[in-house]
Tab-separated table of C-alpha atoms in Angstrom:
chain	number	residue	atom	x	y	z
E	1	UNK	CA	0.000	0.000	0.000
E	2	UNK	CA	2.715	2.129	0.713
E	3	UNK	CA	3.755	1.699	-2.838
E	4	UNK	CA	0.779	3.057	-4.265
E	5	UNK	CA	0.926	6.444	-2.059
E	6	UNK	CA	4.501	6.956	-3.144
E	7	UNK	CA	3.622	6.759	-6.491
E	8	UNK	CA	0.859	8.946	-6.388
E	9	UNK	CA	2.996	11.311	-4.748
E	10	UNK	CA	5.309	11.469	-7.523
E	11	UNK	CA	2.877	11.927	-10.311
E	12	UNK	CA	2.616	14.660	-12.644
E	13	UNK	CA	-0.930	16.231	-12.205
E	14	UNK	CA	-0.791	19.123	-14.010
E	15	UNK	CA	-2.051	17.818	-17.371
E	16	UNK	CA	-5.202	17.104	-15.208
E	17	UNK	CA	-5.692	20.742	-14.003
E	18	UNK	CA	-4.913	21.934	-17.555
E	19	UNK	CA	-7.807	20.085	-18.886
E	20	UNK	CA	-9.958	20.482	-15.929
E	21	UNK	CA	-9.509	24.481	-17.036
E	22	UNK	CA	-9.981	23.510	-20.425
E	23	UNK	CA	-13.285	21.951	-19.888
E	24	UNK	CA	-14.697	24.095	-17.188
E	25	UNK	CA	-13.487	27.157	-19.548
E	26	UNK	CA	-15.050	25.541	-22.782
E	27	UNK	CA	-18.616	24.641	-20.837
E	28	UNK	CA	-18.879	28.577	-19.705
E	29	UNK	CA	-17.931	29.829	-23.077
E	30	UNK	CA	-20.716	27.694	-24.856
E	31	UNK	CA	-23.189	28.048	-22.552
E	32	UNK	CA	-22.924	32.144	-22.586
E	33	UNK	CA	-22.353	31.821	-26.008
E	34	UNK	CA	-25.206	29.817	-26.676
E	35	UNK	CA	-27.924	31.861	-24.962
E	36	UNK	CA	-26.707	34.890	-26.637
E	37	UNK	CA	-26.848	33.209	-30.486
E	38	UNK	CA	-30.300	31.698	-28.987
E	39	UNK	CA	-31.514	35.162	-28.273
E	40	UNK	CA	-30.072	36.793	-31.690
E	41	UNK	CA	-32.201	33.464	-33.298
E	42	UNK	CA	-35.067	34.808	-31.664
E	43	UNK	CA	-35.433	37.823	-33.003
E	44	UNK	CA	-34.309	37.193	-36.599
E	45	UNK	CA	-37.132	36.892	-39.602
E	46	UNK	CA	-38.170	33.781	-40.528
E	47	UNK	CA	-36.155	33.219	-43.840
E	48	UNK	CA	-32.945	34.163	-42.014
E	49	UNK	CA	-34.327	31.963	-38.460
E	50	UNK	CA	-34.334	28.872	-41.033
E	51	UNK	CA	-30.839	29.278	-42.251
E	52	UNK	CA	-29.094	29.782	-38.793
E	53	UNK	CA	-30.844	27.035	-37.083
E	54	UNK	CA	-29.780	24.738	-39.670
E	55	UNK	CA	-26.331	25.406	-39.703
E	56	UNK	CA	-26.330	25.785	-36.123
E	57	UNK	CA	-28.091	22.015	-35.873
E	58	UNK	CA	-25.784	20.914	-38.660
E	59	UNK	CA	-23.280	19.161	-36.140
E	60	UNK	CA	-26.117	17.325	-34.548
E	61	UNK	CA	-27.396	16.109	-37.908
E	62	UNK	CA	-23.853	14.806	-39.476
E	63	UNK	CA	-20.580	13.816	-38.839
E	64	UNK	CA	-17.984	15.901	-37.944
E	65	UNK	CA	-15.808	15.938	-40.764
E	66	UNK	CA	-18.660	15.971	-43.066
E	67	UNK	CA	-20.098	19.619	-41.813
E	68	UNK	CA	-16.727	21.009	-41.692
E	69	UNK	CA	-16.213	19.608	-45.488
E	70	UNK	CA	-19.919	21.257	-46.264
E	71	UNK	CA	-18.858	24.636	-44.413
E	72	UNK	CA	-15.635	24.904	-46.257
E	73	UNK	CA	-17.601	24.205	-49.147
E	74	UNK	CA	-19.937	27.021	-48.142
E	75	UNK	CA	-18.009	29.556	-47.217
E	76	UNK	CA	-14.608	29.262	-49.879
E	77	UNK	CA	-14.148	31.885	-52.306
């Protein structure tokens, strides 16, 4: 047993903390984020409501590297 505490005495935990920030940092930023694009939604016209909410549901609807393929696609020159 003694083993084990010396061990975890030793360790490195500051890749931990860093993604601990990371994600705690990340969840706040969305969530503000998110209520504020939710509220700009709101008050948009219809046409323009349609085309936000679907490429703001895009993610949900395909994979990954498929909507950032179609958003490169979308917004290239």
């Amino acid at each position: 047993m003694q083993e084990i505490w010396d061990i975890l005495k030793h360790l490195d935990y500051s890749p931990l903390w860093i993604s601990l920030k990371t994600g705690l940092v990340a969840t706040a930023l969305c969530f503000f984020l998110g209520v504020w694009t939710a509220r700009c939604v709101m008050h948009m016209g219809k046409r323009a409501k349609a085309f936000v909410d679907g490429i703001l549901t895009l993610p949900m609807v395909l994979p990954t590297t498929v909507a950032g393929f179609f958003l490169l696609l979308i917004f290239s020159l």
